[in-house]
Every structure is written in C-alpha cells, then in structure tokens.
CSV table of C-alpha atoms in Angstrom, one decimal:
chain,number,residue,atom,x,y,z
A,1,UNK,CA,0.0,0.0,0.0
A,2,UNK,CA,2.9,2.6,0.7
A,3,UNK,CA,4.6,1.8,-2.7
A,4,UNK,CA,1.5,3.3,-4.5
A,5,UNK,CA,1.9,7.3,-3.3
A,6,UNK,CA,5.7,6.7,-3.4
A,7,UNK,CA,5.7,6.0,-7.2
A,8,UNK,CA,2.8,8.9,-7.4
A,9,UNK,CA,5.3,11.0,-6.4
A,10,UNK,CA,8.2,10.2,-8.0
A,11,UNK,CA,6.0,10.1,-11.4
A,12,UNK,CA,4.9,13.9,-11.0
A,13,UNK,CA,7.9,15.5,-9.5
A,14,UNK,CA,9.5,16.3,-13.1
A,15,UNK,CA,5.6,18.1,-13.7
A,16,UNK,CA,6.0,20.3,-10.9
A,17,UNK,CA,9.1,20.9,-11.6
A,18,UNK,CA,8.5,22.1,-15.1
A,19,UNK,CA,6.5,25.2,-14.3
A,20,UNK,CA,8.3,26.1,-11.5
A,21,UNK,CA,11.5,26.1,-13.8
A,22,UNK,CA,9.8,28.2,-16.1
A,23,UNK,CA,8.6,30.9,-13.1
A,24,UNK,CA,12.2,31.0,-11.8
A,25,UNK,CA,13.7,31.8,-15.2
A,26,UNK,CA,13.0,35.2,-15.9
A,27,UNK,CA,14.9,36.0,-12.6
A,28,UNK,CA,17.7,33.8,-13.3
A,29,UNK,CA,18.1,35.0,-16.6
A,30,UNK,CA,20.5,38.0,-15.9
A,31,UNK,CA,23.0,36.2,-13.7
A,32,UNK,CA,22.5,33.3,-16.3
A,33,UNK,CA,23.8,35.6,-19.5
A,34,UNK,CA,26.2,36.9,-17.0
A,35,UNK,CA,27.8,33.6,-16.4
A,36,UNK,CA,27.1,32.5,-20.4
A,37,UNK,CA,29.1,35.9,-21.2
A,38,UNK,CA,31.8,36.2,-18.8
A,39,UNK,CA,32.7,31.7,-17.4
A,40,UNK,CA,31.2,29.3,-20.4
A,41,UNK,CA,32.5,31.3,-23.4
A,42,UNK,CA,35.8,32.2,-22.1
A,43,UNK,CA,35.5,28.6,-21.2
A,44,UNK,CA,34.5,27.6,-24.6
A,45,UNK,CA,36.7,29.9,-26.6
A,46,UNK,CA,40.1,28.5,-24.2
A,47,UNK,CA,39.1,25.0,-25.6
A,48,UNK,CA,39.2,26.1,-29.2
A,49,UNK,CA,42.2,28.3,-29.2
A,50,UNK,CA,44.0,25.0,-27.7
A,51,UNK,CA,43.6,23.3,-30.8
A,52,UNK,CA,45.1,26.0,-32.8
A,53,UNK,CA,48.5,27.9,-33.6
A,54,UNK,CA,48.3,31.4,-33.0
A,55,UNK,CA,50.5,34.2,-31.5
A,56,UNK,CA,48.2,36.0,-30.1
A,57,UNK,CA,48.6,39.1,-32.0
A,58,UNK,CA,45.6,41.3,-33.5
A,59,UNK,CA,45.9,40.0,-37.4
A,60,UNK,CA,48.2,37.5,-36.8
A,61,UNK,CA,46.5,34.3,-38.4
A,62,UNK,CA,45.1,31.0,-36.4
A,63,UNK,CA,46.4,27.8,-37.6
A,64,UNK,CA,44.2,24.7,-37.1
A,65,UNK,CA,46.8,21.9,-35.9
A,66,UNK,CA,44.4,19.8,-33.8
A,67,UNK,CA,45.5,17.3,-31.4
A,68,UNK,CA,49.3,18.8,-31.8
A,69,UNK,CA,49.7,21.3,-28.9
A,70,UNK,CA,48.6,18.4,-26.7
A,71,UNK,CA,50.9,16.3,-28.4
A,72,UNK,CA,53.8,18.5,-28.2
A,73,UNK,CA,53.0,19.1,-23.9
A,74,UNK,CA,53.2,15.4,-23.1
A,75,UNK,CA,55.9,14.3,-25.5
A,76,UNK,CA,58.1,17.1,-25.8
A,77,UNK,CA,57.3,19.7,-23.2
A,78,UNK,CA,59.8,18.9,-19.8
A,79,UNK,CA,58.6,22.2,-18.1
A,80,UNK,CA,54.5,21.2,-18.9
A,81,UNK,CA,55.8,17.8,-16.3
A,82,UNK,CA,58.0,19.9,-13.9
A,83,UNK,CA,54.8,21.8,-13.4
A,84,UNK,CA,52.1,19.2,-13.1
A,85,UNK,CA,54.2,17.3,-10.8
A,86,UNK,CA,54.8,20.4,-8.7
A,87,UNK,CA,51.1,21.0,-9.0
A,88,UNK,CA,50.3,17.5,-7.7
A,89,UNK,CA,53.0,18.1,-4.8
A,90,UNK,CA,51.2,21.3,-4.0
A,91,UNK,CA,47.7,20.1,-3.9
A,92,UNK,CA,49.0,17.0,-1.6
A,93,UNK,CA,50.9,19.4,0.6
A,94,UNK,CA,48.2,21.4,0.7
A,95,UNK,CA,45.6,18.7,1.5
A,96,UNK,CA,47.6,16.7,4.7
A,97,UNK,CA,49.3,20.2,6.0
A,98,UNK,CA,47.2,23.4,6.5
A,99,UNK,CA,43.9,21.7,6.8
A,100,UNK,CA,44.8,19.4,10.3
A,101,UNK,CA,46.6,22.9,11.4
A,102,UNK,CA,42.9,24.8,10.7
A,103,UNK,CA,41.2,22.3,12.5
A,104,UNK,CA,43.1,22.0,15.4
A,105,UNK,CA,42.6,26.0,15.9
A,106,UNK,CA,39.1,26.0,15.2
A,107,UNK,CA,38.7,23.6,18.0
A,108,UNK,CA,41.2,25.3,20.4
A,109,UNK,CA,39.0,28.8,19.6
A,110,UNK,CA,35.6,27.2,19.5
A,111,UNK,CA,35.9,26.8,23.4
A,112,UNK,CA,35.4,29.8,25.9
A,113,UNK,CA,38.9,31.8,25.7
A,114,UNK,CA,40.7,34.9,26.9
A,115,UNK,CA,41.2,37.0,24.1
A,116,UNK,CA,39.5,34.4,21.8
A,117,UNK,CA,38.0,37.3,19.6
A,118,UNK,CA,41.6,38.4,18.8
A,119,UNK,CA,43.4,35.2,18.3
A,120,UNK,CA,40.5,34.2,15.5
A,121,UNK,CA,41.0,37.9,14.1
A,122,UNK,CA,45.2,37.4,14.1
A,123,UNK,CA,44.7,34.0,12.4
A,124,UNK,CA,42.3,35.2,10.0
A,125,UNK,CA,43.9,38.3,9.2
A,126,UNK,CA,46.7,36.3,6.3
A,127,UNK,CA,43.6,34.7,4.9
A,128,UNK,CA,42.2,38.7,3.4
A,129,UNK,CA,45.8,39.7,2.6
A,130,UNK,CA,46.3,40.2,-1.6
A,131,UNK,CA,48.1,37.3,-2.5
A,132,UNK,CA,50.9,39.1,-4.0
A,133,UNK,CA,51.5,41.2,-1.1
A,134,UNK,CA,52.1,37.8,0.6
A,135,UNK,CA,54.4,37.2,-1.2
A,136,UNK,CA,56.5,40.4,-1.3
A,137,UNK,CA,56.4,40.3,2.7
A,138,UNK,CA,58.0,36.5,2.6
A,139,UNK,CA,60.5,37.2,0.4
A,140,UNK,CA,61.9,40.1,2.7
A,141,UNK,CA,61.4,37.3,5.2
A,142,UNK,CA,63.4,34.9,3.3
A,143,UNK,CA,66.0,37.1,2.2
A,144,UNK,CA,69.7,35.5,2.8
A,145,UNK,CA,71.5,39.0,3.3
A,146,UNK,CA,68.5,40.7,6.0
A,147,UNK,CA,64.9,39.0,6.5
A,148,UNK,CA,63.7,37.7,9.1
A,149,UNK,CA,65.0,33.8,8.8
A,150,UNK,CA,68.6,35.3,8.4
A,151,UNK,CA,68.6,37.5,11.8
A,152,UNK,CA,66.4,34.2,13.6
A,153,UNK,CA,69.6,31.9,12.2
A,154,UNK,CA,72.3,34.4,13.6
A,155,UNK,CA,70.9,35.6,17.1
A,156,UNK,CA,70.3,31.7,18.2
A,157,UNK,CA,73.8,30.6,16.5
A,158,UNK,CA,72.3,28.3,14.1
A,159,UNK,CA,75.0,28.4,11.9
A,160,UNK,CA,73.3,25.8,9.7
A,161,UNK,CA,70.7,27.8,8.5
A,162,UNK,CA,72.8,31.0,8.0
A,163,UNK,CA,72.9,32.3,4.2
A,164,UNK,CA,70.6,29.8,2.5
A,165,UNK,CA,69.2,30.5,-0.5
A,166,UNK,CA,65.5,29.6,0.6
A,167,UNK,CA,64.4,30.8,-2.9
A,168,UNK,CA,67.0,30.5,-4.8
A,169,UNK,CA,67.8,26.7,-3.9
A,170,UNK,CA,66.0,24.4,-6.0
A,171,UNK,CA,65.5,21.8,-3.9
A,172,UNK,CA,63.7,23.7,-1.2
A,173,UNK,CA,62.4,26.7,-3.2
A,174,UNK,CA,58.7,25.1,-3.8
A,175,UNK,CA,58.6,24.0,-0.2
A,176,UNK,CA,59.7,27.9,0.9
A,177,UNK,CA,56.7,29.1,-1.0
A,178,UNK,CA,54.4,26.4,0.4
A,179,UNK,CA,55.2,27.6,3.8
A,180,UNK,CA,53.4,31.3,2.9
A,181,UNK,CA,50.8,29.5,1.4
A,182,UNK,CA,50.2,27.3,4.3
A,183,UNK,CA,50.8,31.1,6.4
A,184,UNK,CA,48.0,32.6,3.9
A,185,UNK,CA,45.5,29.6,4.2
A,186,UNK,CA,45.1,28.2,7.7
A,187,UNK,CA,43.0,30.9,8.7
A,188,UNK,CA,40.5,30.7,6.0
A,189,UNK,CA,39.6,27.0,6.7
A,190,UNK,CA,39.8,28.2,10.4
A,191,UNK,CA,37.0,30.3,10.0
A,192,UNK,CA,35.3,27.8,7.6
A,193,UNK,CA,35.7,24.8,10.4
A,194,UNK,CA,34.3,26.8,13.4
A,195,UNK,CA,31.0,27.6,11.2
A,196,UNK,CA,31.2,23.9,11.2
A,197,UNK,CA,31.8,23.6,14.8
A,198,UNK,CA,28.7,26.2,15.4
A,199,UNK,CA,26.6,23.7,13.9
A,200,UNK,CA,27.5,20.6,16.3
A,201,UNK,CA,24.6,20.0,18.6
A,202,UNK,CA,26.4,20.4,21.8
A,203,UNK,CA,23.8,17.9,23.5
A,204,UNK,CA,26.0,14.9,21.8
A,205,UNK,CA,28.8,15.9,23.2
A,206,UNK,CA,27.4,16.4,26.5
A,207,UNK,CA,25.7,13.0,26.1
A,208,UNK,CA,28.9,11.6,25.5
A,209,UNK,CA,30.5,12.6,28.2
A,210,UNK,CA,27.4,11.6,30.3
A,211,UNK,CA,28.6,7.7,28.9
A,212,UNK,CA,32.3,8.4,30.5
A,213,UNK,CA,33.0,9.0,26.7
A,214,UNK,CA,36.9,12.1,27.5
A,215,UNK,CA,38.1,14.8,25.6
A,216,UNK,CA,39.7,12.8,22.6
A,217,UNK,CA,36.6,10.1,22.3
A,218,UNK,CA,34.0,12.9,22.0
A,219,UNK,CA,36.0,14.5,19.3
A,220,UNK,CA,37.2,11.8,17.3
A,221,UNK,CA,32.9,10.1,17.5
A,222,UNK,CA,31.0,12.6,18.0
A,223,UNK,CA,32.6,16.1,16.8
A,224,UNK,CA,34.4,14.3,13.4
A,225,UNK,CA,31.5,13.1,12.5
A,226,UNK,CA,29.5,16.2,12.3
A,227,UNK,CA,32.0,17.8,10.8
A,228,UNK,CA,31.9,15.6,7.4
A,229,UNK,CA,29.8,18.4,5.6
A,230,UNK,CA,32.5,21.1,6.0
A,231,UNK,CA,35.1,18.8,5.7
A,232,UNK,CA,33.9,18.1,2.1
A,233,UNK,CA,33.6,21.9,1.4
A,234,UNK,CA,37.4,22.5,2.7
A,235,UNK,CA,39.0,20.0,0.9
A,236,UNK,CA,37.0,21.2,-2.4
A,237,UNK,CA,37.9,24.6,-1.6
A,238,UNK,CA,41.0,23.9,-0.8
A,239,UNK,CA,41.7,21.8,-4.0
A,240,UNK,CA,40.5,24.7,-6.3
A,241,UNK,CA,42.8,27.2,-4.2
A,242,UNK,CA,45.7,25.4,-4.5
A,243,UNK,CA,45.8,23.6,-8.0
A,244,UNK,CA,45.3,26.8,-9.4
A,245,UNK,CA,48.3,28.8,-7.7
A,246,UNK,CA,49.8,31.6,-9.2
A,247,UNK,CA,50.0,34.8,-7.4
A,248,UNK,CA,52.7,33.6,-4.6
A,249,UNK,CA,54.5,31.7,-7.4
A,250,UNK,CA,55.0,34.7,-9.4
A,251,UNK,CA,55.1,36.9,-6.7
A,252,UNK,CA,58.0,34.9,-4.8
A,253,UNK,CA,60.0,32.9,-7.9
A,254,UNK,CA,58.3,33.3,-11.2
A,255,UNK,CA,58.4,29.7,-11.4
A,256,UNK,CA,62.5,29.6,-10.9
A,257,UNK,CA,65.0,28.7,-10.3
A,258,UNK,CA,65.6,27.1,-13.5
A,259,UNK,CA,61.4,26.0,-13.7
A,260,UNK,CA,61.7,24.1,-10.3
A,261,UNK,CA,58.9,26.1,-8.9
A,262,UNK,CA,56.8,26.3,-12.4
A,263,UNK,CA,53.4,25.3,-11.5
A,264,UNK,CA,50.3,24.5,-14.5
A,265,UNK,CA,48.9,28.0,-13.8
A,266,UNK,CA,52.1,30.1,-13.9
A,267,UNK,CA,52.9,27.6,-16.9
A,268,UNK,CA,49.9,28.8,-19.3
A,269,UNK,CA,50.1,32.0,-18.7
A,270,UNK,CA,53.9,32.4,-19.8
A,271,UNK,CA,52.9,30.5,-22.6
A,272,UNK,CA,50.1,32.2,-23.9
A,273,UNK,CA,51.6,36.2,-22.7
A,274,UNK,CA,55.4,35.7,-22.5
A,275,UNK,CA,56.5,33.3,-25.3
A,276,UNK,CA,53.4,34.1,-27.5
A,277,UNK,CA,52.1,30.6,-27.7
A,278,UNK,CA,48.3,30.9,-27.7
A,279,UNK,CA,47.6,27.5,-28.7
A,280,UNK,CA,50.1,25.8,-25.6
A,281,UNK,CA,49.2,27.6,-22.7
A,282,UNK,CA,45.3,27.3,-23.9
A,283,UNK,CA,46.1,23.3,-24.0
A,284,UNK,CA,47.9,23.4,-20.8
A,285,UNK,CA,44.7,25.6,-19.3
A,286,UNK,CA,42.8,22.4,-20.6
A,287,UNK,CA,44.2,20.2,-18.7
A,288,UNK,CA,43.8,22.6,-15.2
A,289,UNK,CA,40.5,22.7,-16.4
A,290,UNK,CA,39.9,18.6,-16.2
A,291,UNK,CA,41.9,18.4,-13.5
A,292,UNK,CA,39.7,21.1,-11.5
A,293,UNK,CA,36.5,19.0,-13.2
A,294,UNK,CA,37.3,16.2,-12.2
A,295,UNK,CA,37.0,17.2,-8.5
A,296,UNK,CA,34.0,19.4,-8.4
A,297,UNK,CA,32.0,18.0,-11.1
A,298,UNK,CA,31.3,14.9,-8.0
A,299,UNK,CA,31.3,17.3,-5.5
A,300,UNK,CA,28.2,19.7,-7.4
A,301,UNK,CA,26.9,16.3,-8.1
A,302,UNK,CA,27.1,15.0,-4.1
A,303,UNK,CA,25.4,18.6,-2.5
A,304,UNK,CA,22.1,18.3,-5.2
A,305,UNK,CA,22.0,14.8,-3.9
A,306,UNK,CA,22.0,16.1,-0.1
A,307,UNK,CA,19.6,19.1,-0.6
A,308,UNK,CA,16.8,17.1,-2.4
C-alpha cells in the first residue's frame, strides 16, 4: 500500500518541476547571460584556441593543428611535467598540512577563551591579505643577506641555517613558497571549520561525556562526525585554491630557479603572454581545467543529492 503514493510521487515530481522552472527563469536569466558571457565562453573559446596555432597578435592568423599542442606538452614539453608534478605536490601538501593545522585551531577557539576574539582575528587576518602582497612580505622574510630567517639563524647561532638560499635553492624553493601558502590559508579554513563547529549540537557531546566518553573520544565520534559536511567543502575549496596557484609563485620565484617552482597556472600563462604561444598555454589551461572538473563536477553532483 505505501509503494503506490511513493511512485505517485516520483512520477509527477519532473511536472512540478517544469513550471516552476519556467517561473524562476525570468529572474535567473540576468545572472545566467552573465555567467554564459563572462565563465562558459571564455570557457568555450580557451578550448578552441587549444587546438590552434596562433600568437596572439591582433591580425596574426590562427592555424588549425588539432591534437598537436597536446601532443607536443606530453611528449616534448619537460617544463608542462615539472609543473604538473609540482602542481600534484602542492595540492597534496596542501591537502595533509594546513587543513589538520585549521582544524586544530578551530577547535582550540571554539571553546570559551581569553582574548578568543583576537586570536581568530590574528589567524584570519593572512587569509584577506592580496596574494601578491604575501608574497612580497615572505620574500623580505626569506632574504639571505637581511629578512627575518637570516637574523632568527644568527641571534640563536644556528650556523646551519645561515645564508641559505631559501628561494634560490631548487630543492627547497617550492617548499619555501608552500610555507606562505600554508601562512595565507590556515585561517581561511579556520574560519570555515568553526562555522562547522557552530553547527554541532552540543547535546552529543554532553551526552557523551554523560557515557564516561573524555576529551579525545568525544572528538574523534561525535565532533568528526559532524564535521563531514565542512570537511567536504574545505577539501574542495581547498583543492581549487591550490591547483590553481599563481599569485605567490609569481610573486615569490616566477616559477624559478631554472622551472623548479613552475606550476600548470604560472605555466599557461607564460605560454600564452610571454613566449606568444596561444595555442600551448590554452592546452595546458585544458588540462587545469579537467583536473579542476574532475574534482567538483562529483562534488556539485554529491550537494544536489544532499539538498533534495
């Protein structure tokens, strides 16, 4: 008997849904051309132009050589690999180091503090900062001759880190920039977690405790838990964010020394606006762009799923 109003209801869902598509879409059409004009053909016109030689010149003519830009980046093009390997590092780094550190200050500032108002507002503070301005301040930081590292090295004798080249190293020049990132970042997915935190009924915790559950059991079965839904958003977020990078990159290296900090973002664009390769960077834009799919198309896919 209940199977018959179930399948009434699945049958005319798509009927109601019909008109009121077609009541919502006068007021969706602005920010719909909007996003038509200004994301899917940009979007669109990036895909084409990969598939095409052109130097990006007014006049200059647009070559059709189909699959070859591709060709050329993952047979011939060393610095398209440096870069989506460093990419990969990032986005791993970036995954299993600033978002434990967020957490663990969320929880520390979710619970009633002195001056807990002012440590969120210090942490926060990197995460509203221009990017390249980020990076100018860590590169005075980093300097070998007078930033900060250099004086920390020299007034507690650590002769070992006296004079290194934290940039200009390339073995530790990507990590050097990772560290600003992580700087930059942790308070953004602070902020993000103790919305999350906000949202814990604090009745199973108490409950918990009630059971004899301490401090690490409640978090790691009851508070974890709860957190699943902003933990999805963070590591999306923090995905985008970081497979994407460009501004500290440029800001701090430019993707040296010698490429070993040349990331797929920084990579396009110096093809496409520095060595007047239209039809390379577009490819190498490409793939960002099926990378960055292959992540959120799920995700978009997994939040309609929870709001029906």
């Amino acid at each position: 008997m209940s199977s018959v109003p179930a399948m009434h209801t699945v049958q005319t869902r798509p009927r109601r849904r019909a008109p009121r598509l077609r009541a919502a879409l006068p007021f969706l059409a602005p920010a719909l051309l909007a996003y038509v004009a200004f994301v899917v053909f940009p979007m669109a016109e990036s895909i084409r132009l990969s598939f095409f030689e052109w130097s990006g010149f007014v006049g200059a003519e647009q070559t059709f050589v189909g699959l070859a830009n591709y060709v050329r980046l993952f047979t011939q093009d060393a610095v398209f690999w440096t870069a989506f390997g460093n990419s990969v590092i990032w986005v791993a780094l970036s995954l299993v180091i600033p978002m434990p550190i967020s957490l663990t200050l969320a929880v520390a500032l979710d619970r009633r503090l002195p001056g807990r108002a002012l440590f969120r507002t210090v942490f926060y503070v990197p995460g509203v900062l221009a990017a390249i301005a980020v990076a100018n301040m860590w590169r005075w930081i980093y300097n070998p001759r007078y930033g900060v590292s250099e004086g920390l090295a020299q007034a507690l004798g650590l002769e070992r880190l006296q004079g290194i080249q934290w940039l200009g190293n390339a073995d530790i020049a990507l990590f050097a920039v990772f560290v600003a990132f992580v700087w930059q970042a942790v308070g953004t997915n602070m902020v993000l977690f103790l919305a999350g935190l906000q949202a814990v009924p604090p009745e199973l915790s108490e409950a918990a405790e009630l059971d004899g559950a301490g401090a690490w059991q409640r978090f790691w079965n009851v508070t974890l838990p709860s957190l699943r839904p902003t933990m999805v958003v963070v590591v999306v977020l923090t995905f985008i964010g970081s497979i994407k990078v460009f501004d500290l990159i440029v800001g701090m290296t430019g993707g040296g020394p010698a490429q070993q900090t040349q990331v797929l973002a920084l990579w396009s664009y110096q093809q496409s606006f520095t060595n007047h390769q239209y039809g390379v960077g577009n490819a190498v834009a490409v793939v960002l762009l099926v990378l960055t799919a292959a992540v959120v198309v799920p995700y978009m896919f997994w939040t309609a799923r929870r709001e029906r």
